[in-house]
């Protein structure tokens, strides 16, 4: 066990050291705003060149810093959480490959080379989702990889169209006669990775992965890759008149769908996954309202408190005999006070409680939406989804932390592990402090100052408190009907997206496979294949043998007839 702990701890130490070394360079790039394009000429044969372009700017360095900080904490957590796993080394290699793919995506500015990181994320995430290799994780892995392949194909199509420009450097793109198709393909690619409607079903399904994977993949890396791609391409994408309104509409629908679905969900990890989906909707919404840096700001703060939320959920599941149903939990605040305190801080930050990290980004985005020239219905839906966030966060705490104990009372709740405590403590500090630090960085890039009436200024806090009040009033164990009805099924399946994403594809492939088997394997191949050839040869041999026997008999008869004729002639 010592060697296993040592290997994961070394990788955690490496990632945290890298993040620490990168921090002063990030500060330098934030203060001076330089952009460096480094071009590495790999091969130069005659007039054919192969180059790799690396971009160093504030966005790439800060993103890499946050990703490696969270990855280091997750690896530290895994040192204890996955210590009894027989394939821990394979797990560590997969996670490190995942972090490498994310860094390649962040630092490379050429679209074909971005496919290295983009495809790397898809392939390694598939390997991590199917890590436990049971039927549930294999099904979830197939759904994840198929949804991500749509995005990969869209990136390939955009690379093909951009041949007309003569280059693929993201920061040097301009408008041309096929730019609308490039905008469409890149937006669809980003929507598949960031699980926007109609590609949302894979994100809750991917919770079949180990909890440290969920903390890393579904907080700061895979799901934010789509948002990052749109941020990189934003100067080019915003030239299209339909890009921002359509993105705003889709993101608000995703935000609302995930918020309502999380209130009906009972699986602890799926509730957190749906909250991730909701916050991805907030990031996409801010991009749709032309707030690029606010979207990046919310991406960073969300990554920190969401990773903490997943790690705390992992501890609760681990101490709850690996049960994930929140209806079977209870009184964890008394049994595991440190975990409960960290979970509450992450939940409050998710809701947008004042002076925690989520407040600074989320509140600014919501206030800007009030000041922007947007449809009143959109604003209503945005604030309704914000209230839903507060409601499902309180429901989660009610069911798991403060309700009556439903587990065996003598079951030990372990909180003495230093690896887990250090990981959760670092992320808790980040969830408390990071918002105020990031605000000083991103505030100069926010939109022009605007003045709001006092009622609008307090509207966000009022909506959050109203959501908490309604949750405390209504979300009891017996509030929802026990039996499944159509409305409950509609909301629990994410507006029928989950069955639509999986069942028609499965049914189509099964029918296609059955028909092919009947027509080819049991049909033409039976006639023309090995067995058919054997049967036809055997038949021809049998016919040949019959013919030979008949011809031999005919020959004997002729001979007899000939002899008899000779004998008759001799007598005459």
mmCIF file of N, CA and C in Angstrom, residues 253-263 273-279 392 494-495:
data_model
loop_
_atom_site.group_PDB
_atom_site.id
_atom_site.type_symbol
_atom_site.label_atom_id
_atom_site.label_comp_id
_atom_site.label_asym_id
_atom_site.label_seq_id
_atom_site.Cartn_x
_atom_site.Cartn_y
_atom_site.Cartn_z
ATOM 1 N N UNK A 253 -32.390 27.617 -21.342
ATOM 2 C CA UNK A 253 -33.175 26.376 -21.262
ATOM 3 C C UNK A 253 -32.420 25.297 -20.480
ATOM 4 N N UNK A 254 -31.124 25.173 -20.736
ATOM 5 C CA UNK A 254 -30.305 24.183 -20.013
ATOM 6 C C UNK A 254 -30.273 24.500 -18.525
ATOM 7 N N UNK A 255 -30.106 25.768 -18.221
ATOM 8 C CA UNK A 255 -30.064 26.240 -16.827
ATOM 9 C C UNK A 255 -31.356 25.873 -16.098
ATOM 10 N N UNK A 256 -32.488 26.114 -16.747
ATOM 11 C CA UNK A 256 -33.783 25.832 -16.132
ATOM 12 C C UNK A 256 -34.018 24.333 -16.004
ATOM 13 N N UNK A 257 -33.699 23.575 -17.069
ATOM 14 C CA UNK A 257 -33.916 22.130 -17.062
ATOM 15 C C UNK A 257 -33.111 21.460 -15.945
ATOM 16 N N UNK A 258 -31.828 21.848 -15.810
ATOM 17 C CA UNK A 258 -30.979 21.235 -14.785
ATOM 18 C C UNK A 258 -31.443 21.621 -13.390
ATOM 19 N N UNK A 259 -31.882 22.874 -13.217
ATOM 20 C CA UNK A 259 -32.356 23.315 -11.901
ATOM 21 C C UNK A 259 -33.591 22.564 -11.444
ATOM 22 N N UNK A 260 -34.558 22.378 -12.352
ATOM 23 C CA UNK A 260 -35.784 21.639 -11.992
ATOM 24 C C UNK A 260 -35.461 20.164 -11.784
ATOM 25 N N UNK A 261 -34.637 19.589 -12.681
ATOM 26 C CA UNK A 261 -34.300 18.168 -12.571
ATOM 27 C C UNK A 261 -33.584 17.825 -11.275
ATOM 28 N N UNK A 262 -32.711 18.718 -10.789
ATOM 29 C CA UNK A 262 -31.966 18.457 -9.553
ATOM 30 C C UNK A 262 -32.892 18.398 -8.346
ATOM 31 N N UNK A 263 -34.020 19.127 -8.391
ATOM 32 C CA UNK A 263 -34.972 19.088 -7.277
ATOM 33 C C UNK A 263 -35.745 17.775 -7.224
ATOM 34 N N UNK A 273 -24.063 16.728 -10.348
ATOM 35 C CA UNK A 273 -23.838 16.794 -11.801
ATOM 36 C C UNK A 273 -24.836 17.746 -12.464
ATOM 37 N N UNK A 274 -26.092 17.694 -12.020
ATOM 38 C CA UNK A 274 -27.098 18.606 -12.580
ATOM 39 C C UNK A 274 -26.826 20.044 -12.171
ATOM 40 N N UNK A 275 -26.256 20.247 -10.976
ATOM 41 C CA UNK A 275 -25.876 21.609 -10.590
ATOM 42 C C UNK A 275 -24.717 22.103 -11.455
ATOM 43 N N UNK A 276 -23.798 21.185 -11.826
ATOM 44 C CA UNK A 276 -22.728 21.537 -12.771
ATOM 45 C C UNK A 276 -23.316 21.955 -14.109
ATOM 46 N N UNK A 277 -24.311 21.217 -14.574
ATOM 47 C CA UNK A 277 -24.986 21.529 -15.835
ATOM 48 C C UNK A 277 -25.649 22.909 -15.759
ATOM 49 N N UNK A 278 -26.244 23.196 -14.609
ATOM 50 C CA UNK A 278 -26.883 24.495 -14.409
ATOM 51 C C UNK A 278 -25.857 25.626 -14.477
ATOM 52 N N UNK A 279 -24.704 25.436 -13.821
ATOM 53 C CA UNK A 279 -23.670 26.487 -13.822
ATOM 54 C C UNK A 279 -23.001 26.622 -15.189
ATOM 55 N N UNK A 392 -32.474 23.215 -4.376
ATOM 56 C CA UNK A 392 -31.905 21.856 -4.347
ATOM 57 C C UNK A 392 -30.670 21.779 -3.464
ATOM 58 N N UNK A 494 -34.873 14.709 -17.327
ATOM 59 C CA UNK A 494 -34.343 15.927 -17.967
ATOM 60 C C UNK A 494 -35.108 16.243 -19.252
ATOM 61 N N UNK A 495 -36.425 16.373 -19.103
ATOM 62 C CA UNK A 495 -37.317 16.680 -20.222
ATOM 63 C C UNK A 495 -37.204 15.625 -21.318
#
